[in-house]
Amino acid sequence: MSRSYIFSSESVGEGHPDKVCDTISDAILDACLRVDRKSRVACETFAKSNVVVVGGEITIPSIGSKPIGDVINVEKTIRDAVRGIGYTNDDDVFHADRLFINNYLTTQSPDIAQGVDARKVEGKKTAEQGAGDQGIMFGYACDETPELMPAPIMFAHRLGRELTRIRKAGKLAPWLRPDAKSQVSVEYVDGKPTRIVNVVISTQHAADVSHSKIESFCIEQVIRKVLPKAMLTKSTEFLINPTGKFVVGGPQGDSGLTGRKIIVDTYGGMGRHGGGAFSGKDPSKVDRSAAYMGRWVAKTVVAAGLASRCEVQFAYAIGHPLPVSVHVDSFGTGKISDDRILGAILKVFSFKPADIVKQLNLLRPIYGKSTNYGHFGKIGDPDLTWELTNKAAALAKAAR
């Protein structure tokens, strides 16, 4: 007997208040890495109305005791990030040129630094670089889409990305505004996506545009253009701005905070999540770098043909270079046993934090590319090294 179920995932646009904060945090991270690739950054952002607050810990070794503000123009970085999102309309309360900015960035705690740095100190068991924190990380991949990602989250990202492309082009729908959300529900039969049950789009807009125009535009110019035609049926339901209007949006309408969209950032709920956010963190923080590593490993397993679905989980202790556990689950889709897949993984990949950074070449100002529409599933950009499948042949060989 076949089994069917419906699974839904959501995405949010660049102008969503939480994504505004993620964008600012990653912009500050990239600015620091341009000055010094060994920068340690943990930057959090809060936004509400016309106020942006940044706080956290930043250490840039090459500048010594100089204030961070002498080499990083934090205010300009924030305004440029907001301007890039598109909050520049005359009626925007949250406007790139009219923000009030509060900066509470300080240097990294030396207690954390000594655990992470590659040096021997009293109480630390090794001179190797250790993990920047304890925690658990997951990586996931499946063969549902060309990106080797779950279909619902990839479809939701496609909608948000197309809305933004049209908005920034400025001609087809000049009434579009930056804040937006999308959601797609997909019916699965025997574990395979078969049809789209419903699509939800909520997009901020100018006050003088009618709901019928927004609805028609979203269905014809966005949904039908980017979602698979074969999966849109006569019974697919379209819910466009279901509250009726969405004029007040962004940080004017709701507060934003870095790291509140971790399911949007990963697998839309299809794969598990360890709980750590990504944006604003340099790669010494395993919350980010090890989650990227997990994606690379899981994607390589699927790309190598060892399984149709794969989830990798591993865990760290702060200051310790080796993971305290590594686990693989192919959900019964493995061509070989999960134990053999794990054995092959451990031959091909190293999970030490310093090795993760080296294998994925993470000490570069590339993180603004990862912020929006998911940190995973973006193919074709060589900077996003965790999406490469360059180790698939080596993994398949190790599995044999």
Short mmCIF file of C-alpha atoms in Angstrom, two decimals, residues 202-356:
data_model
loop_
_atom_site.label_atom_id
_atom_site.label_comp_id
_atom_site.label_asym_id
_atom_site.label_seq_id
_atom_site.Cartn_x
_atom_site.Cartn_y
_atom_site.Cartn_z
CA SER A 202 2.98 37.30 1.26
CA THR A 203 4.76 40.27 -0.27
CA GLN A 204 4.99 43.82 0.99
CA HIS A 205 3.67 46.37 -1.50
CA ALA A 206 2.96 50.03 -2.08
CA ALA A 207 -0.33 51.32 -0.70
CA ASP A 208 -1.87 52.18 -4.06
CA VAL A 209 -1.87 48.72 -5.69
CA SER A 210 -4.94 46.47 -5.64
CA HIS A 211 -5.01 43.00 -4.13
CA SER A 212 -6.28 41.52 -7.40
CA LYS A 213 -3.26 42.91 -9.25
CA ILE A 214 -0.86 41.49 -6.65
CA GLU A 215 -2.60 38.12 -6.78
CA SER A 216 -2.53 37.88 -10.56
CA PHE A 217 1.10 38.99 -10.72
CA CYS A 218 2.30 36.48 -8.10
CA ILE A 219 0.48 33.57 -9.73
CA GLU A 220 1.34 34.30 -13.37
CA GLN A 221 4.71 36.06 -13.17
CA VAL A 222 6.27 34.27 -10.21
CA ILE A 223 4.67 30.93 -9.31
CA ARG A 224 4.02 29.64 -12.83
CA LYS A 225 7.42 30.90 -14.01
CA VAL A 226 9.64 29.18 -11.42
CA LEU A 227 7.80 26.12 -10.07
CA PRO A 228 7.69 22.83 -12.02
CA LYS A 229 4.67 22.90 -14.33
CA ALA A 230 4.13 19.17 -13.96
CA MET A 231 3.68 19.56 -10.20
CA LEU A 232 1.14 22.39 -10.43
CA THR A 233 -2.31 20.84 -10.87
CA LYS A 234 -5.85 22.14 -11.24
CA SER A 235 -6.33 21.60 -7.53
CA THR A 236 -3.21 23.51 -6.45
CA GLU A 237 -4.32 26.32 -4.14
CA PHE A 238 -2.73 29.76 -4.34
CA LEU A 239 -2.87 31.96 -1.22
CA ILE A 240 -1.53 35.42 -2.05
CA ASN A 241 -1.32 38.07 0.69
CA PRO A 242 -4.03 36.20 2.58
CA THR A 243 -4.49 39.01 5.15
CA GLY A 244 -5.68 41.34 2.37
CA LYS A 245 -2.83 43.89 2.40
CA PHE A 246 0.82 44.10 3.43
CA VAL A 247 1.93 47.73 3.29
CA VAL A 248 3.74 48.03 6.63
CA GLY A 249 6.62 45.56 6.66
CA GLY A 250 10.27 45.07 7.49
CA PRO A 251 11.58 46.31 10.84
CA GLN A 252 8.82 48.94 10.89
CA GLY A 253 6.21 46.23 11.19
CA ASP A 254 8.13 43.69 13.25
CA SER A 255 11.44 43.47 15.08
CA GLY A 256 14.33 41.52 13.57
CA LEU A 257 17.15 39.53 15.12
CA THR A 258 20.14 37.64 13.75
CA GLY A 259 19.75 33.87 13.69
CA ARG A 260 15.98 33.49 13.95
CA LYS A 261 15.54 31.83 10.56
CA ILE A 262 17.71 28.73 11.02
CA ILE A 263 15.19 26.35 9.41
CA VAL A 264 14.87 28.64 6.38
CA ASP A 265 18.68 28.71 6.27
CA THR A 266 18.99 24.92 6.18
CA TYR A 267 16.55 22.23 5.00
CA GLY A 268 13.09 23.66 5.65
CA GLY A 269 12.50 21.20 8.47
CA MET A 270 13.15 18.12 6.34
CA GLY A 271 16.59 17.54 7.86
CA ARG A 272 17.34 18.03 11.53
CA HIS A 273 19.08 21.09 12.94
CA GLY A 274 21.54 21.33 15.81
CA GLY A 275 20.19 24.72 16.95
CA GLY A 276 23.13 26.99 16.15
CA ALA A 277 22.68 29.98 13.84
CA PHE A 278 25.10 30.85 11.05
CA SER A 279 25.14 34.54 10.15
CA GLY A 280 27.69 36.85 11.73
CA LYS A 281 30.03 34.01 12.77
CA ASP A 282 33.52 33.42 11.43
CA PRO A 283 34.45 29.80 10.55
CA SER A 284 36.17 29.10 13.87
CA LYS A 285 32.58 28.82 15.14
CA VAL A 286 31.56 25.23 14.40
CA ASP A 287 27.90 26.26 14.51
CA ARG A 288 28.56 27.54 11.02
CA SER A 289 31.63 25.79 9.59
CA ALA A 290 30.71 22.29 10.79
CA ALA A 291 27.14 22.67 9.50
CA TYR A 292 28.65 23.57 6.12
CA MET A 293 30.91 20.54 6.45
CA GLY A 294 27.91 18.33 7.19
CA ARG A 295 26.14 19.57 4.08
CA TRP A 296 29.27 18.90 1.95
CA VAL A 297 29.62 15.37 3.32
CA ALA A 298 25.92 14.46 3.03
CA LYS A 299 25.71 15.91 -0.49
CA THR A 300 28.81 13.95 -1.50
CA VAL A 301 27.25 10.71 -0.24
CA VAL A 302 24.18 11.26 -2.45
CA ALA A 303 26.23 12.51 -5.41
CA ALA A 304 28.41 9.39 -5.16
CA GLY A 305 25.31 7.22 -5.48
CA LEU A 306 25.75 5.65 -2.05
CA ALA A 307 22.25 6.69 -0.90
CA SER A 308 19.19 8.65 -2.06
CA ARG A 309 18.96 10.45 1.28
CA CYS A 310 21.69 11.06 3.81
CA GLU A 311 21.96 12.84 7.14
CA VAL A 312 25.24 13.30 8.97
CA GLN A 313 25.42 14.32 12.63
CA PHE A 314 28.50 15.17 14.65
CA ALA A 315 29.29 16.93 17.92
CA TYR A 316 32.12 18.92 19.51
CA ALA A 317 33.47 20.03 22.85
CA ILE A 318 34.82 23.60 23.08
CA GLY A 319 38.57 23.75 22.65
CA HIS A 320 38.82 20.11 21.51
CA PRO A 321 39.93 19.39 17.91
CA LEU A 322 38.19 16.08 17.29
CA PRO A 323 34.43 15.55 17.12
CA VAL A 324 33.14 13.59 20.10
CA SER A 325 30.77 11.66 17.80
CA VAL A 326 29.95 11.14 14.11
CA HIS A 327 26.74 9.44 12.93
CA VAL A 328 25.30 8.67 9.48
CA ASP A 329 21.69 7.79 8.60
CA SER A 330 20.63 6.94 5.03
CA PHE A 331 17.01 6.26 6.06
CA GLY A 332 17.07 2.86 4.43
CA THR A 333 18.07 4.26 1.01
CA GLY A 334 21.74 3.26 1.23
CA LYS A 335 23.25 1.04 -1.47
CA ILE A 336 25.59 -0.21 1.26
CA SER A 337 25.27 -0.22 5.05
CA ASP A 338 25.42 3.04 7.00
CA ASP A 339 28.47 1.67 8.85
CA ARG A 340 30.31 1.29 5.53
CA ILE A 341 29.24 4.77 4.43
CA LEU A 342 30.56 6.18 7.71
CA GLY A 343 33.83 4.31 7.32
CA ALA A 344 34.30 5.75 3.85
CA ILE A 345 33.47 9.26 5.07
CA LEU A 346 36.12 9.07 7.79
CA LYS A 347 38.71 8.02 5.18
CA VAL A 348 37.96 10.91 2.83
CA PHE A 349 37.04 13.80 5.15
CA SER A 350 38.53 15.29 8.32
CA PHE A 351 36.19 16.80 10.88
CA LYS A 352 38.81 18.74 12.85
CA PRO A 353 37.81 22.44 12.90
CA ALA A 354 41.11 23.59 11.37
CA ASP A 355 40.79 20.96 8.64
CA ILE A 356 37.19 21.95 7.89
#
